[in-house]
PDB file of C-alpha atoms and ligand atoms in Angstrom:
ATOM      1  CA  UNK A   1     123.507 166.796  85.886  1.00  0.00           C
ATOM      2  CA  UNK A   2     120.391 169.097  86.396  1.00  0.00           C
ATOM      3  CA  UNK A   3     117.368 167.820  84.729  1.00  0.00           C
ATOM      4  CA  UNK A   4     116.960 171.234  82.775  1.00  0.00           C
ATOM      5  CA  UNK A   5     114.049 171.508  80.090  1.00  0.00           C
ATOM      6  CA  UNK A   6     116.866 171.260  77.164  1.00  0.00           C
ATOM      7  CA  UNK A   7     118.226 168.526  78.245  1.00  0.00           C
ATOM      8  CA  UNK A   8     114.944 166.638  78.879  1.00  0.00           C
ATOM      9  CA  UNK A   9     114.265 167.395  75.473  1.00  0.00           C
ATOM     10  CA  UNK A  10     117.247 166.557  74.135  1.00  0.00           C
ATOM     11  CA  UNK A  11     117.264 162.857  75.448  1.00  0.00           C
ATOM     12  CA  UNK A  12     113.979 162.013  75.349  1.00  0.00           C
ATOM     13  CA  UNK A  13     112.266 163.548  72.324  1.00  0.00           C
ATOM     14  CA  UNK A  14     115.154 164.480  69.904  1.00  0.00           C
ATOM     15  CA  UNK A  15     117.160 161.101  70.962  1.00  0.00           C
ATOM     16  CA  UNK A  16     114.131 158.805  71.970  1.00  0.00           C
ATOM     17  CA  UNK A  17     116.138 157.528  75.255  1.00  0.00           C
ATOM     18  CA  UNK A  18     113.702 155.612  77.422  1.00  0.00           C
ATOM     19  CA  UNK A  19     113.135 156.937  81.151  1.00  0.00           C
ATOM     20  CA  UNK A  20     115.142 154.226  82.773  1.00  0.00           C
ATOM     21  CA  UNK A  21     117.825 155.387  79.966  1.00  0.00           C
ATOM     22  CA  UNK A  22     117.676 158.993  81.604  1.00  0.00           C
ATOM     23  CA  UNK A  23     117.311 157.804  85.274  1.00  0.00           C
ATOM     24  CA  UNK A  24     120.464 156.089  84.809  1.00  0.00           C
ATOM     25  CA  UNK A  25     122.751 158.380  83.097  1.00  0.00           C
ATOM     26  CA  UNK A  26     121.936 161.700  85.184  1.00  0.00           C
ATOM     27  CA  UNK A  27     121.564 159.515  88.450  1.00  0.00           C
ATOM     28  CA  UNK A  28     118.030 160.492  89.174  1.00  0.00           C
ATOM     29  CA  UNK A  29     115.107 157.475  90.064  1.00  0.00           C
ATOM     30  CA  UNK A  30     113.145 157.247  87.648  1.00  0.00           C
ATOM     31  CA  UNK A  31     110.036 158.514  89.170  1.00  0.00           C
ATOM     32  CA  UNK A  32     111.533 161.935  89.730  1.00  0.00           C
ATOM     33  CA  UNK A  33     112.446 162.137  86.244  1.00  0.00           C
ATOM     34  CA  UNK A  34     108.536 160.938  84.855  1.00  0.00           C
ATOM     35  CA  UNK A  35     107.674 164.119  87.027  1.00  0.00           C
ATOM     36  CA  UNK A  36     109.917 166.619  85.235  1.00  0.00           C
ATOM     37  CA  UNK A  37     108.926 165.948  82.144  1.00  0.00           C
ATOM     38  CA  UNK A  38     105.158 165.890  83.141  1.00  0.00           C
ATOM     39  CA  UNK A  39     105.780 169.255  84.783  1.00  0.00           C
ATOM     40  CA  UNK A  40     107.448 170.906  81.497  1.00  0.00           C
ATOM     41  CA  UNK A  41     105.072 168.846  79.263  1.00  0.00           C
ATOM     42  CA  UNK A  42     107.516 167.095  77.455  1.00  0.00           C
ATOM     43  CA  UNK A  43     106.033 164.963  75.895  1.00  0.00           C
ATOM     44  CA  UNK A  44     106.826 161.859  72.351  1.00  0.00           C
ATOM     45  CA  UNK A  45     104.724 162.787  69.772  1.00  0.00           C
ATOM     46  CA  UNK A  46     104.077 161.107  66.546  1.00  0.00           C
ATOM     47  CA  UNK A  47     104.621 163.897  64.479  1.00  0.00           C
ATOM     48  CA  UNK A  48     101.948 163.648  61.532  1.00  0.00           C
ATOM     49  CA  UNK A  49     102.958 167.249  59.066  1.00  0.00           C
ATOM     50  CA  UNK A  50     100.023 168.624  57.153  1.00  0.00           C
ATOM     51  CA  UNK A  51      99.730 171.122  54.805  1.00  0.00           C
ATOM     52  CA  UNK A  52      99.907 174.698  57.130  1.00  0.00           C
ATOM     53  CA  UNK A  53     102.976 176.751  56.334  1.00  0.00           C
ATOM     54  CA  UNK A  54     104.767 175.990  59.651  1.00  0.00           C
ATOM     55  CA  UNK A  55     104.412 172.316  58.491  1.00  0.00           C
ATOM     56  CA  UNK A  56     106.927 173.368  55.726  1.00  0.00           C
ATOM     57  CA  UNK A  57     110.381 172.490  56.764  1.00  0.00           C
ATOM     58  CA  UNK A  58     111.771 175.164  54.535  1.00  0.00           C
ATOM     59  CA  UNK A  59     109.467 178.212  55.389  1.00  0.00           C
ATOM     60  CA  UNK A  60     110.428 176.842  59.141  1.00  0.00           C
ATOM     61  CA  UNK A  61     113.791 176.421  58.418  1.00  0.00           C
ATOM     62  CA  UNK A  62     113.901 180.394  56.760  1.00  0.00           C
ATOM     63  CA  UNK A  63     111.942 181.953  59.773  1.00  0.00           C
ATOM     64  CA  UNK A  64     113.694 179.891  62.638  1.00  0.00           C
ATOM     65  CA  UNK A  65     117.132 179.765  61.218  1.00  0.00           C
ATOM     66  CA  UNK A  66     117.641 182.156  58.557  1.00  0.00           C
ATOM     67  CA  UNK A  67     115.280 184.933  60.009  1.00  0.00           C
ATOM     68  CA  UNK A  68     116.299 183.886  63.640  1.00  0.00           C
ATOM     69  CA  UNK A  69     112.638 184.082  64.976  1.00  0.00           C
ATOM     70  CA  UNK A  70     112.076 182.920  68.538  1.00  0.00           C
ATOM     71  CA  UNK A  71     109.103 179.599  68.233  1.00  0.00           C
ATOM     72  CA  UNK A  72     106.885 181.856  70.562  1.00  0.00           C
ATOM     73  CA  UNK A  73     107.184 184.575  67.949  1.00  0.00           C
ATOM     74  CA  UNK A  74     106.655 182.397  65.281  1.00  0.00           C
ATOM     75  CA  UNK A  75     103.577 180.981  66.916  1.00  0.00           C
ATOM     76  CA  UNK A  76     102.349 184.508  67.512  1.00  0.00           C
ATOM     77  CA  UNK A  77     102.716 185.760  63.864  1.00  0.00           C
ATOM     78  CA  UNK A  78     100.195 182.499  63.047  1.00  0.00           C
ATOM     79  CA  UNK A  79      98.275 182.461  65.767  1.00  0.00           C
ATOM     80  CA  UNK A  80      98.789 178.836  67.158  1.00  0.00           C
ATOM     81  CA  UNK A  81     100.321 177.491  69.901  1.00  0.00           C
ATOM     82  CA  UNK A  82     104.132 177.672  71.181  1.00  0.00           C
ATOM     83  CA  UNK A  83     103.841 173.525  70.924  1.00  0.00           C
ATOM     84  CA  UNK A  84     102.952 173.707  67.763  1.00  0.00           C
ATOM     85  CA  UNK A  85     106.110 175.107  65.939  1.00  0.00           C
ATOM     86  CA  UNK A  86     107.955 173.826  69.112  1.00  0.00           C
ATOM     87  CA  UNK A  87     107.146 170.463  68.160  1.00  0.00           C
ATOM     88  CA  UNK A  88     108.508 170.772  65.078  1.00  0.00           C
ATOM     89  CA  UNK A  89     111.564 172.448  65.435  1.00  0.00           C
ATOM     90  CA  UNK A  90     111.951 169.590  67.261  1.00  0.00           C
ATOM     91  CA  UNK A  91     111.185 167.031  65.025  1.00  0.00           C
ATOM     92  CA  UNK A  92     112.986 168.852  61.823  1.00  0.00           C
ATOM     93  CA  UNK A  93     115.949 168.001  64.163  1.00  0.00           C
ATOM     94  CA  UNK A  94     117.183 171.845  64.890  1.00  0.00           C
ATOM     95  CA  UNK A  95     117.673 172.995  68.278  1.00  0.00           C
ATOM     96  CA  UNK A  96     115.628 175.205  70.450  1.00  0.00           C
ATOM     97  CA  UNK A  97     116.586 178.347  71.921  1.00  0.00           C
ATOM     98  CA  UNK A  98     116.374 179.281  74.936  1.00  0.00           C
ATOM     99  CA  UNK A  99     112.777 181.899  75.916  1.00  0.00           C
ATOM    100  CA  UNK A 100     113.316 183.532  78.536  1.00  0.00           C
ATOM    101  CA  UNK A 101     109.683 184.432  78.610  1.00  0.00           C
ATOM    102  CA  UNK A 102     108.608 180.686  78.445  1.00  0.00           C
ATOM    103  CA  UNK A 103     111.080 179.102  80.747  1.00  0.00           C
ATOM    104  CA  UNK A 104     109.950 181.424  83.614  1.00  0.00           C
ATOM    105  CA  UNK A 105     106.260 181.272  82.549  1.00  0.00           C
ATOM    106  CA  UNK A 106     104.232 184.220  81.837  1.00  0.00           C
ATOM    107  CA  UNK A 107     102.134 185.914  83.798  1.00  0.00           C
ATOM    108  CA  UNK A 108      99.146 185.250  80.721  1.00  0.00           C
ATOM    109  CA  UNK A 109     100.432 181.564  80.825  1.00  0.00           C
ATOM    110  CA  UNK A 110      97.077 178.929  80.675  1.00  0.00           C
ATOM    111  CA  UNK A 111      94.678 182.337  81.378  1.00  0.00           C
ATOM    112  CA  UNK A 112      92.439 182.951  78.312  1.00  0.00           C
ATOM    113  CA  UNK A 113      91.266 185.886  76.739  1.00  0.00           C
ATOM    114  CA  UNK A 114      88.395 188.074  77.147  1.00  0.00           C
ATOM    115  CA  UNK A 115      86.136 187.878  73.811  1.00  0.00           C
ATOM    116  CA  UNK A 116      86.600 192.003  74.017  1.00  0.00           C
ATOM    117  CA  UNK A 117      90.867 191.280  74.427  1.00  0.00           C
ATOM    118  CA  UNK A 118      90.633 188.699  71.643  1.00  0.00           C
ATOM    119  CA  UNK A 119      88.849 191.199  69.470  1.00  0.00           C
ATOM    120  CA  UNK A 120      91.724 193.896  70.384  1.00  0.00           C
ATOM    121  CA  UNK A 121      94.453 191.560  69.141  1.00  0.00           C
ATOM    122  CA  UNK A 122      92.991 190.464  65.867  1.00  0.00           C
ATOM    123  CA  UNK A 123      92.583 194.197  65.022  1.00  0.00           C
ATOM    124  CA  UNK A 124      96.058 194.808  65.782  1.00  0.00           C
ATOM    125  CA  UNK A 125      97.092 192.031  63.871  1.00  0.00           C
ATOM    126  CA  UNK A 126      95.067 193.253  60.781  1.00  0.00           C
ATOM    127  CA  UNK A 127      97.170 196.323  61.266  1.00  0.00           C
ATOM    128  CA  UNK A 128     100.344 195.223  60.857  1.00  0.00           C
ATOM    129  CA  UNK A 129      99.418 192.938  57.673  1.00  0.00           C
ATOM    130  CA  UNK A 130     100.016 193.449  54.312  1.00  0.00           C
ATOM    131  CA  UNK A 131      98.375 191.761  50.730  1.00  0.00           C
ATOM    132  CA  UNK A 132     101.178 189.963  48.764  1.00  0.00           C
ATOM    133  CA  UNK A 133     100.252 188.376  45.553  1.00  0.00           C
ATOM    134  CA  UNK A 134     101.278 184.656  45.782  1.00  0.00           C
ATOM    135  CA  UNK A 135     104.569 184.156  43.415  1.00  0.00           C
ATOM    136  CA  UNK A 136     103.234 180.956  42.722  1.00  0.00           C
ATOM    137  CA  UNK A 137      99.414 180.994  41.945  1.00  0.00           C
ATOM    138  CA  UNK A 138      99.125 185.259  41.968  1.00  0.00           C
ATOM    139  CA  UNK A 139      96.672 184.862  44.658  1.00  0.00           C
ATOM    140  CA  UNK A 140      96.426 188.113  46.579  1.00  0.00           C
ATOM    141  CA  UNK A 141      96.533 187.388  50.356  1.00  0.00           C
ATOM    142  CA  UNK A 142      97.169 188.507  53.759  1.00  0.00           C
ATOM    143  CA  UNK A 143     100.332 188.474  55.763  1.00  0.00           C
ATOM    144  CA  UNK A 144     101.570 189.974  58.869  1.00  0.00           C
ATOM    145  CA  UNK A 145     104.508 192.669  57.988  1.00  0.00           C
ATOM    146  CA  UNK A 146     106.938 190.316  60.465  1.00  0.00           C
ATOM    147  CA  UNK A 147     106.292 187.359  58.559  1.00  0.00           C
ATOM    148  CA  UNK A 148     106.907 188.894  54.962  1.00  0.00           C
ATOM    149  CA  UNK A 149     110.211 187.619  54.034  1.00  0.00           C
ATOM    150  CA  UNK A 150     112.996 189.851  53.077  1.00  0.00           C
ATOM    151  CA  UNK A 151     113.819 187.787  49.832  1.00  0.00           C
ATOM    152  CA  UNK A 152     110.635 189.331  48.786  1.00  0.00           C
ATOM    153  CA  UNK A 153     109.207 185.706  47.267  1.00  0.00           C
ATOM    154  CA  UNK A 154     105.563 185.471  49.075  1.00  0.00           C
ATOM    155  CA  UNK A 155     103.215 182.638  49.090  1.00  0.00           C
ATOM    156  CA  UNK A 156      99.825 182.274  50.084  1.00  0.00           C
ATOM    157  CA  UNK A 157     100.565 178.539  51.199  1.00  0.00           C
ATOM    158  CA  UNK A 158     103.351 176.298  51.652  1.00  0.00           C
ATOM    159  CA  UNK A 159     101.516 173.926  48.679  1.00  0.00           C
ATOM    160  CA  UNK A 160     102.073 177.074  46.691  1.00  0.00           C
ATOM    161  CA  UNK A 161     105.775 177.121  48.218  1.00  0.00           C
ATOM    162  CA  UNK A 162     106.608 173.346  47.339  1.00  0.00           C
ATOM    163  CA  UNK A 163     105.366 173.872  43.916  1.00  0.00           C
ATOM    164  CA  UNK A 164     107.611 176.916  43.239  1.00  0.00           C
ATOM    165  CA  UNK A 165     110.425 175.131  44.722  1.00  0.00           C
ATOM    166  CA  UNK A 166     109.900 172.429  42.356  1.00  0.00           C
ATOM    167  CA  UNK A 167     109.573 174.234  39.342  1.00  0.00           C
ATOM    168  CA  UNK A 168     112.617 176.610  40.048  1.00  0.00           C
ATOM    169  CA  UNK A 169     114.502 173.876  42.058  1.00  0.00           C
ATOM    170  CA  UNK A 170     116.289 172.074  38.562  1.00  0.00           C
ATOM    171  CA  UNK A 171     117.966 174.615  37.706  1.00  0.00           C
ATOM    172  CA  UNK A 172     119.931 174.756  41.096  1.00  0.00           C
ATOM    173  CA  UNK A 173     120.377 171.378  41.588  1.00  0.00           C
ATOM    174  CA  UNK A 174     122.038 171.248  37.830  1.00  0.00           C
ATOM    175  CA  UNK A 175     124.132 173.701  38.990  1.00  0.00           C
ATOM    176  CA  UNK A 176     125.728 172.027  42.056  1.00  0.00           C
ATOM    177  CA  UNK A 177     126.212 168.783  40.026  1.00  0.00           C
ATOM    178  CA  UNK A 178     127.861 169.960  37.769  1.00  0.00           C
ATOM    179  CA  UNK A 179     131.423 169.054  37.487  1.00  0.00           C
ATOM    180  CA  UNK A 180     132.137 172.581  36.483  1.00  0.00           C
ATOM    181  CA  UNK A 181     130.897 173.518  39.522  1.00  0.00           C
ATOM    182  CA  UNK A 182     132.800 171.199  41.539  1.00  0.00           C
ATOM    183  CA  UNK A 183     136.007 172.087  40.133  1.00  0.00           C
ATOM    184  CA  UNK A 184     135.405 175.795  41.102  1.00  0.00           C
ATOM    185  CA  UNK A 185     134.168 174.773  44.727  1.00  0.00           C
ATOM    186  CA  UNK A 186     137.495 173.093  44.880  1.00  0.00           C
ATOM    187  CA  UNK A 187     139.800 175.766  43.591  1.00  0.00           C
ATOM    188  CA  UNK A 188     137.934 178.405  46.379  1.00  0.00           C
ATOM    189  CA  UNK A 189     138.406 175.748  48.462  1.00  0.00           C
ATOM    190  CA  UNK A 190     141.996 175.299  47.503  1.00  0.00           C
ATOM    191  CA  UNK A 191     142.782 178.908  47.153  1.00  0.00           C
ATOM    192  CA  UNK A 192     141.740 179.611  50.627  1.00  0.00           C
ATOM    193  CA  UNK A 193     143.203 176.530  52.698  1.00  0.00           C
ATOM    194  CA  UNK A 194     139.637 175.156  53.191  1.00  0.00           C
ATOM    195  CA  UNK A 195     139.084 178.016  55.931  1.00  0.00           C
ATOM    196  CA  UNK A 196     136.712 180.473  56.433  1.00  0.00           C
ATOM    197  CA  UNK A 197     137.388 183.654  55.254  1.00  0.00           C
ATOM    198  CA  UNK A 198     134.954 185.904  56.384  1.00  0.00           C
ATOM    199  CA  UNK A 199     136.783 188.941  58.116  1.00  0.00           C
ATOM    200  CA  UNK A 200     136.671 188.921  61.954  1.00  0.00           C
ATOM    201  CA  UNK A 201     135.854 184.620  61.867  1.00  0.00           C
ATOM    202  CA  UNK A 202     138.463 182.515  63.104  1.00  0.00           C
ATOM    203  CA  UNK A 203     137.051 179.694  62.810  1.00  0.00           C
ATOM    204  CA  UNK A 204     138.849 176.611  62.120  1.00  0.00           C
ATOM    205  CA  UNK A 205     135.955 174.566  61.150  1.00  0.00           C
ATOM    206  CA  UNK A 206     135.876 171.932  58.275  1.00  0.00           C
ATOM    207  CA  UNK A 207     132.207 172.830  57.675  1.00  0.00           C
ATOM    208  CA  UNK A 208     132.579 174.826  54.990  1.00  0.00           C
ATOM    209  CA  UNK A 209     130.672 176.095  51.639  1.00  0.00           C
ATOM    210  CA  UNK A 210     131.805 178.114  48.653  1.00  0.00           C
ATOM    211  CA  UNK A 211     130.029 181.123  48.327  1.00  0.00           C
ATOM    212  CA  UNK A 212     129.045 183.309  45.252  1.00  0.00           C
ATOM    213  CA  UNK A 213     130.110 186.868  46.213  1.00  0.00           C
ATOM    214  CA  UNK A 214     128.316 187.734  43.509  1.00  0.00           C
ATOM    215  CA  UNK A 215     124.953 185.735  43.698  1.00  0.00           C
ATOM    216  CA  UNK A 216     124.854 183.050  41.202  1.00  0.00           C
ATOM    217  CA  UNK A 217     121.210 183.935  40.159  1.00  0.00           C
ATOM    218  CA  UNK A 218     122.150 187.776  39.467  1.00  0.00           C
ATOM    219  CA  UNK A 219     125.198 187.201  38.010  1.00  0.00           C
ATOM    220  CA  UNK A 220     125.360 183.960  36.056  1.00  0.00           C
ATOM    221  CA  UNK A 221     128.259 184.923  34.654  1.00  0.00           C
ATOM    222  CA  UNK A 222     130.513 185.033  37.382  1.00  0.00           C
ATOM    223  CA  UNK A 223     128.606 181.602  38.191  1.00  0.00           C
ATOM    224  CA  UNK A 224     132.610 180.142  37.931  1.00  0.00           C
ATOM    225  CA  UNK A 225     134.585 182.915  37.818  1.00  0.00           C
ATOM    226  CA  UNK A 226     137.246 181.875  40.885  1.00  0.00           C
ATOM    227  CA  UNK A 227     137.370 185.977  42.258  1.00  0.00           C
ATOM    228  CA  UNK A 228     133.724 185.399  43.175  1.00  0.00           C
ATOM    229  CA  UNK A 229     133.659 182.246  45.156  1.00  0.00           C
ATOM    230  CA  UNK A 230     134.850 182.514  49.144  1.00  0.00           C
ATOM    231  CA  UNK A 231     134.964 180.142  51.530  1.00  0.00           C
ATOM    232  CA  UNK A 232     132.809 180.421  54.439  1.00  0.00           C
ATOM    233  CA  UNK A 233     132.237 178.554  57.316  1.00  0.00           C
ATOM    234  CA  UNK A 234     128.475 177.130  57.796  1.00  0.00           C
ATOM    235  CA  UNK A 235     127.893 179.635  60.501  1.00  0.00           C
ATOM    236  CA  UNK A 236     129.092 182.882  58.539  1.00  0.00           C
ATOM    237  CA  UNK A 237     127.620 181.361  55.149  1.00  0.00           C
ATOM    238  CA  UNK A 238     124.348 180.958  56.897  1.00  0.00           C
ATOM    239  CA  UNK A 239     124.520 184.541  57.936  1.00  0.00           C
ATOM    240  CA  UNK A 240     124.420 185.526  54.385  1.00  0.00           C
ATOM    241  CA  UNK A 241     121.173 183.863  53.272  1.00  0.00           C
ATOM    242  CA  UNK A 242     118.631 186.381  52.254  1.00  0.00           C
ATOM    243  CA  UNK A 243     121.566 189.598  52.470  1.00  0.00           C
ATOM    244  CA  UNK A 244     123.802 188.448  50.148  1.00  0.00           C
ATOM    245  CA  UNK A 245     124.493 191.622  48.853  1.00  0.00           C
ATOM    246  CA  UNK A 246     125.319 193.201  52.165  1.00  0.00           C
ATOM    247  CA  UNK A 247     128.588 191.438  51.912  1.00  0.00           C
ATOM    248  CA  UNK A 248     129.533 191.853  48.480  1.00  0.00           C
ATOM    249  CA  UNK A 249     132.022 194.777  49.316  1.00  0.00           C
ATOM    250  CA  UNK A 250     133.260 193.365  51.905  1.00  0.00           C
ATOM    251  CA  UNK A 251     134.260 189.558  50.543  1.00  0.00           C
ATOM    252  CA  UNK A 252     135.607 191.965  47.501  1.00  0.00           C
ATOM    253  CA  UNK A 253     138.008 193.026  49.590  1.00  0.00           C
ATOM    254  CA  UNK A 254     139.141 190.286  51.036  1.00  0.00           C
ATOM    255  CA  UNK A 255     140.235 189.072  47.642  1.00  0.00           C
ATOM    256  CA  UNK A 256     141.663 191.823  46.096  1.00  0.00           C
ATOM    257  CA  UNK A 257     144.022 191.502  49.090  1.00  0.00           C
ATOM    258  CA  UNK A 258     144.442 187.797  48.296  1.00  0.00           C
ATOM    259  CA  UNK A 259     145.633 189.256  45.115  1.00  0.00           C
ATOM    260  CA  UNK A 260     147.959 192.147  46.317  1.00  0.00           C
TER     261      UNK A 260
HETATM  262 ZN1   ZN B 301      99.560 180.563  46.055  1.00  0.00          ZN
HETATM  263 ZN1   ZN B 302     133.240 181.863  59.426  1.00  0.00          ZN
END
């Protein structure tokens, strides 16, 4: 077993294994392996969130997961350190993907910026920033285009974001309670063997979701109409989020042929 920079994560910051732990289950003494992680700076940090939007497990989890941002993008687009949103990627338990550009080191890697360079890439930045008025307070702010999200709900800060999310969360969380609701989850469920159903994915997973062709907020009244739930697997449900309506047609299809 290679003592690779995912793994070395893995075991000792995601799992908390001791050294002598990893020494003795990938066969390496134990003073080789306090030198690997010194060299990739792996380090177990107490990690204390704040209030800055990549402190937000949600706005992480949409521009990590949903978005499918790289952590070294991410960082960019805020202007913080790779460690910073590393770190918690890490903590929020999700797992990190592979940068080519950090694993081989760049060339810029621990050089700083001229004052005259620094000044270059702030303009830049302006550039490609847009004002949003916040959705939650209507404060009109400043955000980089890559960072405005497609679902079109801005917010100056992740306070802002919490706030909206509890405020708009009840109604959601009434709706998957619901016993109505369950009984339609289970007749999609039913319907479709408990398999995914998304054309082209085999998968036989047991991971699954019913999903609202139609979305639920759009269309509350095909909130439990059975023709508009699917079942998807996590993977190809999570591919929906945010482009829902790009696979309306689609999923349409696949149950008028359910009905044929
Ligand atoms: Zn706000
Ligand atoms: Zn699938």
């Amino acid at each position: 077993m290679a003592l690779t920079k995912n793994l070395l994560f893995q075991k000792y910051v995601i799992e908390n294994q001791t050294i002598s732990d990893i020494a003795k289950e990938t066969g390496y003494p134990k003073n080789r392996v306090k030198s690997v992680l010194r060299r990739f700076g792996i380090r177990k940090t107490k990690m204390k969130l704040g209030n800055e939007l990549y402190d937000d497990r949600e706005w992480l989890y949409e521009q990590y997961v949903v978005l499918n941002k790289g952590y070294t993008v991410i960082a960019d687009e805020l202007g913080v350190s790779y460690t910073v949103v590393r770190d918690r990627i890490l903590f929020f338990g999700w797992k990190i993907r592979g940068h080519k550009d950090i694993d081989k080191g760049s060339a810029r890697r621990g050089k700083k910026h001229t004052e005259s360079a620094l000044k270059k890439i702030r303009l830049s930045r302006i550039k490609k920033s847009r004002e949003l008025e916040c959705l939650h307070c209507s404060r009109i702010f400043e955000r980089q285009n890559s960072s405005i999200l497609r679902s079109s709900k801005n917010f100056c800060t992740a306070v802002c974001f919490r706030q909206y999310l509890k405020t708009n969360r009840i109604e959601t969380v009434d709706i998957t309670d619901s016993a109505e609701y369950k009984e339609w989850r289970k007749k999609v469920y039913i319907r479709d063997g408990y398999r995914c159903k998304m054309p082209g994915c085999n998968s036989n997973s047991r991971d699954i979701a019913a999903h609202h062709i139609y979305p639920k907020k759009k269309f509350p009244n095909k909130k439990f109409d059975l023709q508009n739930g699917i079942t998807l697997c996590r993977k190809c449900h999570e591919d929906t989020y945010g482009k829902e309506e790009q696979f309306i047609d689609a999923l349409v299809r696949v149950i008028q042929k359910m009905n044929d």
